[in-house]
Amino acid sequence: MSTQRSLQELIDRAKSTLIAKTGQNTPAIDAIACAIAGVSYGQYGYQDLLFRELHPETCSESWLYLHANRHKTPRLLPTFATGPVEFEQLGGVVVIPKGRLLTDNAGNEYETIKEQYSNVPVGVVALASGTSSNLPVGSLLKLAEGLNGINPNNVRSLGVEGGADIEALDHWRARVIVAFEKNELVGKAEDYHAWAVSAHADVDFAWTLDNTPERGMVEVYIGSRQSNPALTNEVINLVQETFENNRLAGCHPRALLPEQVPFAVEIQGIEDQSVRDDVRIALDTLIKNKMGKVHKVDSNTRVPESITPTEIVLTISAVTSNFIVRHPIEEVIINKNQIHVLGAITWTPPT
């Protein structure tokens, strides 16, 4: 990487050269040295800027679009949530018109996709893209305008999903870097990690088990920390497709979800509910940060990081000092195909 010299360093260097050449040390020499140094400073700065922009690791967002287009790795655009809803009939079956507006409790707006009868689930689409428009099963919506024969305040979501925000800049940059360095990825364990994370924005961790369950097979466990660590079949299939497009002959990789192992904790001495909530968040963050992290047992074996009682104590200590960890009291180890998720927290009153 180029090194940007400081302006004062360049002035001093120019002045020393002028004094050595002319034998003079006058205000005019100072002025000429500043002029020469100013030009050099600009040249160094432009050189440094070019270096940064020519590499996806350090380029600006506008240049990242250029690198992405060149390497056929466009940024994943936001998507609109879709799914079925169920209307409550007040009498017989009525027709639900296309384009009928609904809103949820957060103010998100949805629209019926086509004309359908009210006795079957009706498809809707969110009018704004992003994850905030996703609705779990059972969420209630309201009709913006009344409809004869329908309860306007009791429209039940049957699972409106698929909404996503525009791909995070850091995740997109990582995918572009993988495409930029494609010829250098040859199928090492860390290469499968790069391929998995680059396949879709939801994948933010992965680890590889070589020659598992038999020689020539490669198991790659993937997940999303935000989803603890579930991924849709669509995402898993995209990762698998990426493996197939890049794998070496004779290697047969499989994209898999890790088995979830609930991590139970028993804590004594914390009675304040707000403190308990903060402790739960802190423990959840600790466990999520462990997801996808593995260490080598030997050259061929990688296992997920364990969780120690010391780590638990230090995590809770950042929230409060009046507590005792009753469980676990030993290091918690999981199998190479498993991952921890936060399980039940038992709150024991102080003795």
Short mmCIF file of C-alpha atoms in Angstrom, two decimals:
data_model
loop_
_atom_site.label_atom_id
_atom_site.label_comp_id
_atom_site.label_asym_id
_atom_site.label_seq_id
_atom_site.Cartn_x
_atom_site.Cartn_y
_atom_site.Cartn_z
CA MET A 1 0.00 0.00 0.00
CA SER A 2 1.24 3.49 -0.77
CA THR A 3 2.28 5.69 2.13
CA GLN A 4 0.92 9.21 2.42
CA ARG A 5 3.77 11.45 3.61
CA SER A 6 2.84 14.32 5.88
CA LEU A 7 2.93 17.81 4.39
CA GLN A 8 5.47 18.96 6.96
CA GLU A 9 7.76 16.03 6.09
CA LEU A 10 7.64 17.00 2.42
CA ILE A 11 8.32 20.68 3.21
CA ASP A 12 11.33 19.77 5.34
CA ARG A 13 12.68 17.49 2.63
CA ALA A 14 12.26 20.11 -0.10
CA LYS A 15 13.82 22.81 2.05
CA SER A 16 16.85 20.62 2.87
CA THR A 17 17.39 19.94 -0.83
CA LEU A 18 17.13 23.64 -1.77
CA ILE A 19 19.54 24.70 0.97
CA ALA A 20 22.03 22.02 -0.10
CA LYS A 21 21.79 23.08 -3.75
CA THR A 22 21.82 26.90 -3.32
CA GLY A 23 23.58 27.41 -0.03
CA GLN A 24 20.80 29.85 0.90
CA ASN A 25 18.33 29.79 3.80
CA THR A 26 15.97 32.69 3.22
CA PRO A 27 12.21 33.29 3.32
CA ALA A 28 12.21 32.73 -0.45
CA ILE A 29 13.61 29.23 0.12
CA ASP A 30 10.75 28.58 2.59
CA ALA A 31 8.15 29.69 0.03
CA ILE A 32 9.61 27.59 -2.77
CA ALA A 33 9.86 24.56 -0.46
CA CYS A 34 6.18 24.93 0.49
CA ALA A 35 5.16 25.15 -3.17
CA ILE A 36 7.15 22.04 -4.12
CA ALA A 37 5.86 20.12 -1.09
CA GLY A 38 2.24 21.08 -1.89
CA VAL A 39 2.50 19.56 -5.37
CA SER A 40 4.16 16.40 -4.03
CA TYR A 41 1.55 16.08 -1.29
CA GLY A 42 -1.23 16.18 -3.86
CA GLN A 43 0.51 13.55 -5.99
CA TYR A 44 0.96 11.21 -3.01
CA GLY A 45 -2.66 11.72 -2.05
CA TYR A 46 -3.92 10.94 -5.55
CA GLN A 47 -1.70 7.86 -5.73
CA ASP A 48 -3.05 6.65 -2.40
CA LEU A 49 -6.64 7.32 -3.51
CA LEU A 50 -6.14 5.34 -6.72
CA PHE A 51 -4.68 2.40 -4.83
CA ARG A 52 -7.64 2.30 -2.48
CA GLU A 53 -10.24 2.61 -5.22
CA LEU A 54 -8.68 -0.12 -7.36
CA HIS A 55 -9.20 -2.74 -4.66
CA PRO A 56 -12.64 -3.78 -3.34
CA GLU A 57 -11.27 -4.15 0.21
CA THR A 58 -10.65 -0.40 0.51
CA CYS A 59 -12.67 1.30 -2.25
CA SER A 60 -15.55 3.73 -1.73
CA GLU A 61 -19.16 2.64 -2.18
CA SER A 62 -19.41 4.19 -5.66
CA TRP A 63 -16.32 2.30 -6.84
CA LEU A 64 -17.63 -0.90 -5.23
CA TYR A 65 -20.51 -0.79 -7.71
CA LEU A 66 -17.93 -0.71 -10.51
CA HIS A 67 -16.02 -3.70 -9.12
CA ALA A 68 -19.29 -5.56 -8.50
CA ASN A 69 -20.52 -5.06 -12.07
CA ARG A 70 -17.19 -6.14 -13.49
CA HIS A 71 -17.22 -9.35 -11.46
CA LYS A 72 -20.97 -9.99 -11.82
CA THR A 73 -21.73 -9.57 -8.12
CA PRO A 74 -24.54 -7.01 -7.94
CA ARG A 75 -25.78 -5.73 -4.61
CA LEU A 76 -28.83 -7.62 -3.35
CA LEU A 77 -31.77 -5.24 -3.58
CA PRO A 78 -34.52 -4.92 -0.98
CA THR A 79 -37.49 -7.24 -1.42
CA PHE A 80 -41.18 -6.99 -0.56
CA ALA A 81 -42.80 -9.36 1.92
CA THR A 82 -45.64 -11.52 0.58
CA GLY A 83 -47.91 -14.16 2.05
CA PRO A 84 -51.48 -15.20 2.81
CA VAL A 85 -53.92 -13.63 5.25
CA GLU A 86 -57.26 -14.87 6.55
CA PHE A 87 -60.38 -12.70 6.72
CA GLU A 88 -63.12 -13.13 9.35
CA GLN A 89 -66.48 -13.50 7.65
CA LEU A 90 -69.52 -12.02 9.38
CA GLY A 91 -71.91 -14.09 7.30
CA GLY A 92 -71.58 -15.78 3.92
CA VAL A 93 -68.66 -15.79 1.51
CA VAL A 94 -67.82 -12.42 -0.06
CA VAL A 95 -65.36 -11.33 -2.72
CA ILE A 96 -62.15 -9.66 -1.55
CA PRO A 97 -61.20 -7.19 -4.32
CA LYS A 98 -57.70 -6.86 -5.70
CA GLY A 99 -55.77 -3.91 -4.29
CA ARG A 100 -57.63 -3.74 -0.97
CA LEU A 101 -55.41 -1.92 1.58
CA LEU A 102 -54.55 -3.37 5.01
CA THR A 103 -52.34 -2.09 7.83
CA ASP A 104 -50.67 -3.76 10.80
CA ASN A 105 -50.18 -2.37 14.30
CA ALA A 106 -46.83 -0.82 13.31
CA GLY A 107 -48.40 1.09 10.42
CA ASN A 108 -46.98 -1.08 7.63
CA GLU A 109 -49.27 -1.24 4.62
CA TYR A 110 -50.21 -4.30 2.55
CA GLU A 111 -52.34 -4.82 -0.53
CA THR A 112 -54.30 -7.81 -1.76
CA ILE A 113 -52.66 -9.28 -4.85
CA LYS A 114 -55.72 -10.52 -6.70
CA GLU A 115 -59.47 -10.89 -6.36
CA GLN A 116 -60.36 -13.90 -4.20
CA TYR A 117 -63.21 -15.31 -2.12
CA SER A 118 -63.09 -14.70 1.63
CA ASN A 119 -63.34 -18.37 2.61
CA VAL A 120 -59.78 -19.10 1.42
CA PRO A 121 -56.45 -17.46 2.31
CA VAL A 122 -55.89 -14.26 0.36
CA GLY A 123 -52.43 -13.27 -0.85
CA VAL A 124 -51.05 -9.84 0.08
CA VAL A 125 -47.86 -7.93 -0.67
CA ALA A 126 -46.19 -5.27 1.46
CA LEU A 127 -46.14 -1.81 -0.09
CA ALA A 128 -42.74 -1.05 1.46
CA SER A 129 -39.68 -3.27 1.13
CA GLY A 130 -37.61 -4.48 4.06
CA THR A 131 -37.65 -6.86 6.99
CA SER A 132 -39.99 -4.64 9.02
CA SER A 133 -42.91 -5.75 6.83
CA ASN A 134 -42.49 -9.46 7.65
CA LEU A 135 -45.35 -10.73 9.82
CA PRO A 136 -45.37 -13.94 11.86
CA VAL A 137 -48.36 -16.26 11.88
CA GLY A 138 -51.14 -14.83 14.02
CA SER A 139 -50.32 -11.14 13.61
CA LEU A 140 -53.42 -8.99 13.15
CA LEU A 141 -54.09 -6.49 10.39
CA LYS A 142 -56.95 -4.08 9.76
CA LEU A 143 -58.75 -3.09 6.60
CA ALA A 144 -58.15 0.56 5.77
CA GLU A 145 -61.66 0.69 4.31
CA GLY A 146 -64.63 -1.38 5.45
CA LEU A 147 -65.91 -4.28 3.37
CA ASN A 148 -69.45 -5.64 3.69
CA GLY A 149 -69.52 -9.06 5.34
CA ILE A 150 -65.95 -8.83 6.72
CA ASN A 151 -64.69 -7.88 10.19
CA PRO A 152 -62.30 -5.00 9.31
CA ASN A 153 -60.35 -5.31 12.58
CA ASN A 154 -59.53 -9.01 12.52
CA VAL A 155 -57.49 -9.97 9.47
CA ARG A 156 -55.05 -12.68 10.55
CA SER A 157 -51.60 -13.19 9.04
CA LEU A 158 -50.75 -16.75 8.00
CA GLY A 159 -47.09 -15.84 7.56
CA VAL A 160 -46.10 -12.82 5.49
CA GLU A 161 -42.39 -13.15 4.81
CA GLY A 162 -39.60 -12.65 2.29
CA GLY A 163 -39.10 -8.93 2.93
CA ALA A 164 -35.44 -7.93 3.10
CA ASP A 165 -33.48 -4.68 3.37
CA ILE A 166 -30.85 -3.73 0.83
CA GLU A 167 -27.73 -5.81 1.38
CA ALA A 168 -25.45 -4.42 4.08
CA LEU A 169 -22.41 -2.71 2.60
CA ASP A 170 -19.90 -4.85 4.53
CA HIS A 171 -21.57 -8.09 3.46
CA TRP A 172 -21.73 -6.97 -0.17
CA ARG A 173 -18.07 -5.92 -0.04
CA ALA A 174 -17.15 -9.40 1.23
CA ARG A 175 -18.97 -11.01 -1.70
CA VAL A 176 -17.24 -8.73 -4.19
CA ILE A 177 -13.85 -9.57 -2.66
CA VAL A 178 -14.62 -13.28 -3.08
CA ALA A 179 -15.50 -12.71 -6.75
CA PHE A 180 -12.38 -10.54 -7.19
CA GLU A 181 -10.20 -13.31 -5.77
CA LYS A 182 -12.13 -16.20 -7.32
CA ASN A 183 -9.10 -17.72 -9.01
CA GLU A 184 -7.32 -17.93 -5.66
CA LEU A 185 -10.11 -19.98 -4.01
CA VAL A 186 -9.38 -23.63 -4.72
CA GLY A 187 -11.49 -25.56 -2.21
CA LYS A 188 -9.70 -25.21 1.13
CA ALA A 189 -11.86 -25.24 4.25
CA GLU A 190 -11.77 -21.44 4.49
CA ASP A 191 -12.77 -21.19 0.82
CA TYR A 192 -16.08 -22.93 1.51
CA HIS A 193 -16.67 -20.36 4.23
CA ALA A 194 -16.09 -17.56 1.71
CA TRP A 195 -18.37 -19.20 -0.87
CA ALA A 196 -21.15 -19.74 1.69
CA VAL A 197 -21.11 -16.18 3.03
CA SER A 198 -20.98 -14.73 -0.48
CA ALA A 199 -23.99 -16.75 -1.66
CA HIS A 200 -26.63 -14.76 0.24
CA ALA A 201 -26.83 -11.78 2.59
CA ASP A 202 -28.53 -13.84 5.33
CA VAL A 203 -25.52 -16.16 5.72
CA ASP A 204 -23.09 -14.58 8.18
CA PHE A 205 -21.21 -17.62 9.49
CA ALA A 206 -20.08 -21.02 8.26
CA TRP A 207 -17.63 -23.75 9.14
CA THR A 208 -16.38 -26.78 7.24
CA LEU A 209 -15.83 -30.43 8.12
CA ASP A 210 -13.50 -32.04 5.57
CA ASN A 211 -13.91 -35.69 4.56
CA THR A 212 -17.14 -35.96 6.55
CA PRO A 213 -18.90 -38.33 6.84
CA GLU A 214 -16.51 -40.08 4.42
CA ARG A 215 -13.55 -39.22 2.23
CA GLY A 216 -14.45 -36.84 -0.56
CA MET A 217 -17.48 -35.44 1.28
CA VAL A 218 -17.44 -31.91 2.71
CA GLU A 219 -20.08 -30.78 5.19
CA VAL A 220 -20.47 -27.00 5.45
CA TYR A 221 -22.66 -25.78 8.30
CA ILE A 222 -24.18 -22.36 7.72
CA GLY A 223 -26.44 -20.00 9.61
CA SER A 224 -27.52 -16.51 10.54
CA ARG A 225 -26.81 -15.05 13.97
CA GLN A 226 -29.90 -12.86 13.70
CA SER A 227 -32.12 -15.91 13.14
CA ASN A 228 -30.55 -18.17 15.80
CA PRO A 229 -29.36 -19.58 13.26
CA ALA A 230 -32.18 -20.76 10.95
CA LEU A 231 -32.15 -20.12 7.20
CA THR A 232 -34.84 -20.74 4.60
CA ASN A 233 -34.60 -23.60 2.13
CA GLU A 234 -34.18 -21.00 -0.61
CA VAL A 235 -31.00 -19.66 1.01
CA ILE A 236 -29.64 -23.16 1.66
CA ASN A 237 -30.22 -24.06 -2.00
CA LEU A 238 -28.42 -20.90 -3.15
CA VAL A 239 -25.40 -21.81 -1.02
CA GLN A 240 -25.46 -25.35 -2.40
CA GLU A 241 -25.61 -23.98 -5.94
CA THR A 242 -22.60 -21.77 -5.21
CA PHE A 243 -20.67 -24.81 -4.00
CA GLU A 244 -21.56 -26.74 -7.15
CA ASN A 245 -20.38 -23.89 -9.36
CA ASN A 246 -17.01 -23.62 -7.61
CA ARG A 247 -16.13 -27.02 -6.14
CA LEU A 248 -13.20 -29.14 -7.21
CA ALA A 249 -13.78 -32.39 -9.06
CA GLY A 250 -13.93 -35.24 -6.56
CA CYS A 251 -15.20 -33.04 -3.71
CA HIS A 252 -18.88 -33.22 -2.84
CA PRO A 253 -19.89 -30.38 -0.51
CA ARG A 254 -23.25 -30.18 1.26
CA ALA A 255 -24.75 -27.04 2.79
CA LEU A 256 -26.38 -27.95 6.10
CA LEU A 257 -27.95 -26.26 9.10
CA PRO A 258 -26.27 -27.05 12.42
CA GLU A 259 -28.20 -28.85 15.14
CA GLN A 260 -29.36 -26.38 17.79
CA VAL A 261 -28.44 -27.12 21.40
CA PRO A 262 -30.24 -24.95 24.00
CA PHE A 263 -27.83 -23.47 26.53
CA ALA A 264 -29.50 -23.45 29.96
CA VAL A 265 -28.30 -21.18 32.76
CA GLU A 266 -29.21 -20.92 36.44
CA ILE A 267 -28.47 -17.61 38.15
CA GLN A 268 -29.02 -16.77 41.79
CA GLY A 269 -29.48 -13.36 43.36
CA ILE A 270 -30.97 -11.22 40.59
CA GLU A 271 -34.56 -10.16 41.35
CA ASP A 272 -34.98 -6.92 39.40
CA GLN A 273 -36.76 -7.68 36.11
CA SER A 274 -34.95 -4.97 34.14
CA VAL A 275 -31.59 -6.38 35.25
CA ARG A 276 -32.74 -9.86 34.29
CA ASP A 277 -33.69 -8.60 30.84
CA ASP A 278 -30.25 -6.99 30.41
CA VAL A 279 -28.55 -10.21 31.52
CA ARG A 280 -30.60 -12.22 29.02
CA ILE A 281 -29.55 -9.87 26.20
CA ALA A 282 -25.89 -10.09 27.28
CA LEU A 283 -25.94 -13.90 27.37
CA ASP A 284 -27.72 -14.04 24.02
CA THR A 285 -25.01 -11.82 22.54
CA LEU A 286 -22.27 -14.05 24.01
CA ILE A 287 -23.81 -17.15 22.44
CA LYS A 288 -24.43 -15.48 19.07
CA ASN A 289 -20.80 -14.34 18.97
CA LYS A 290 -19.77 -17.99 19.41
CA MET A 291 -21.81 -19.11 16.40
CA GLY A 292 -19.62 -20.31 13.57
CA LYS A 293 -16.38 -20.03 15.52
CA VAL A 294 -14.35 -23.22 15.51
CA HIS A 295 -10.86 -24.23 16.57
CA LYS A 296 -8.59 -26.91 15.23
CA VAL A 297 -8.10 -30.04 17.28
CA ASP A 298 -5.68 -31.35 14.66
CA SER A 299 -5.00 -30.79 10.96
CA ASN A 300 -8.25 -32.53 9.96
CA THR A 301 -10.60 -31.79 12.84
CA ARG A 302 -12.43 -28.57 13.69
CA VAL A 303 -14.91 -28.27 16.56
CA PRO A 304 -17.16 -25.39 17.70
CA GLU A 305 -15.89 -23.20 20.51
CA SER A 306 -17.09 -24.23 23.95
CA ILE A 307 -18.62 -21.91 26.56
CA THR A 308 -16.91 -21.70 29.94
CA PRO A 309 -18.30 -20.66 33.34
CA THR A 310 -15.71 -17.87 33.39
CA GLU A 311 -17.14 -16.40 30.19
CA ILE A 312 -20.64 -16.50 31.65
CA VAL A 313 -19.54 -14.79 34.86
CA LEU A 314 -17.67 -12.08 32.96
CA THR A 315 -20.67 -11.49 30.69
CA ILE A 316 -23.10 -11.08 33.59
CA SER A 317 -20.57 -8.97 35.54
CA ALA A 318 -20.80 -6.35 32.81
CA VAL A 319 -24.47 -5.91 33.84
CA THR A 320 -24.50 -6.47 37.61
CA SER A 321 -22.24 -7.63 40.43
CA ASN A 322 -24.75 -9.26 42.79
CA PHE A 323 -25.23 -12.78 41.47
CA ILE A 324 -24.03 -16.39 41.58
CA VAL A 325 -23.94 -18.70 38.57
CA ARG A 326 -25.35 -22.03 39.79
CA HIS A 327 -25.26 -23.70 36.38
CA PRO A 328 -23.21 -24.50 34.40
CA ILE A 329 -20.17 -24.97 36.60
CA GLU A 330 -18.08 -26.75 33.96
CA GLU A 331 -17.10 -26.05 30.38
CA VAL A 332 -19.99 -26.80 27.99
CA ILE A 333 -18.81 -28.64 24.88
CA ILE A 334 -20.91 -29.43 21.82
CA ASN A 335 -20.38 -31.72 18.85
CA LYS A 336 -18.78 -30.57 15.62
CA ASN A 337 -22.17 -30.32 13.85
CA GLN A 338 -23.94 -28.41 16.63
CA ILE A 339 -24.42 -24.83 17.71
CA HIS A 340 -25.53 -23.24 20.96
CA VAL A 341 -28.70 -21.15 21.22
CA LEU A 342 -29.88 -19.49 24.42
CA GLY A 343 -32.20 -21.81 26.33
CA ALA A 344 -34.05 -21.40 29.61
CA ILE A 345 -32.67 -19.09 32.28
CA THR A 346 -33.63 -20.16 35.82
CA TRP A 347 -33.69 -17.27 38.27
CA THR A 348 -33.06 -18.43 41.85
CA PRO A 349 -33.81 -16.01 44.70
CA PRO A 350 -30.96 -15.08 47.07
CA THR A 351 -30.56 -17.24 50.15
#
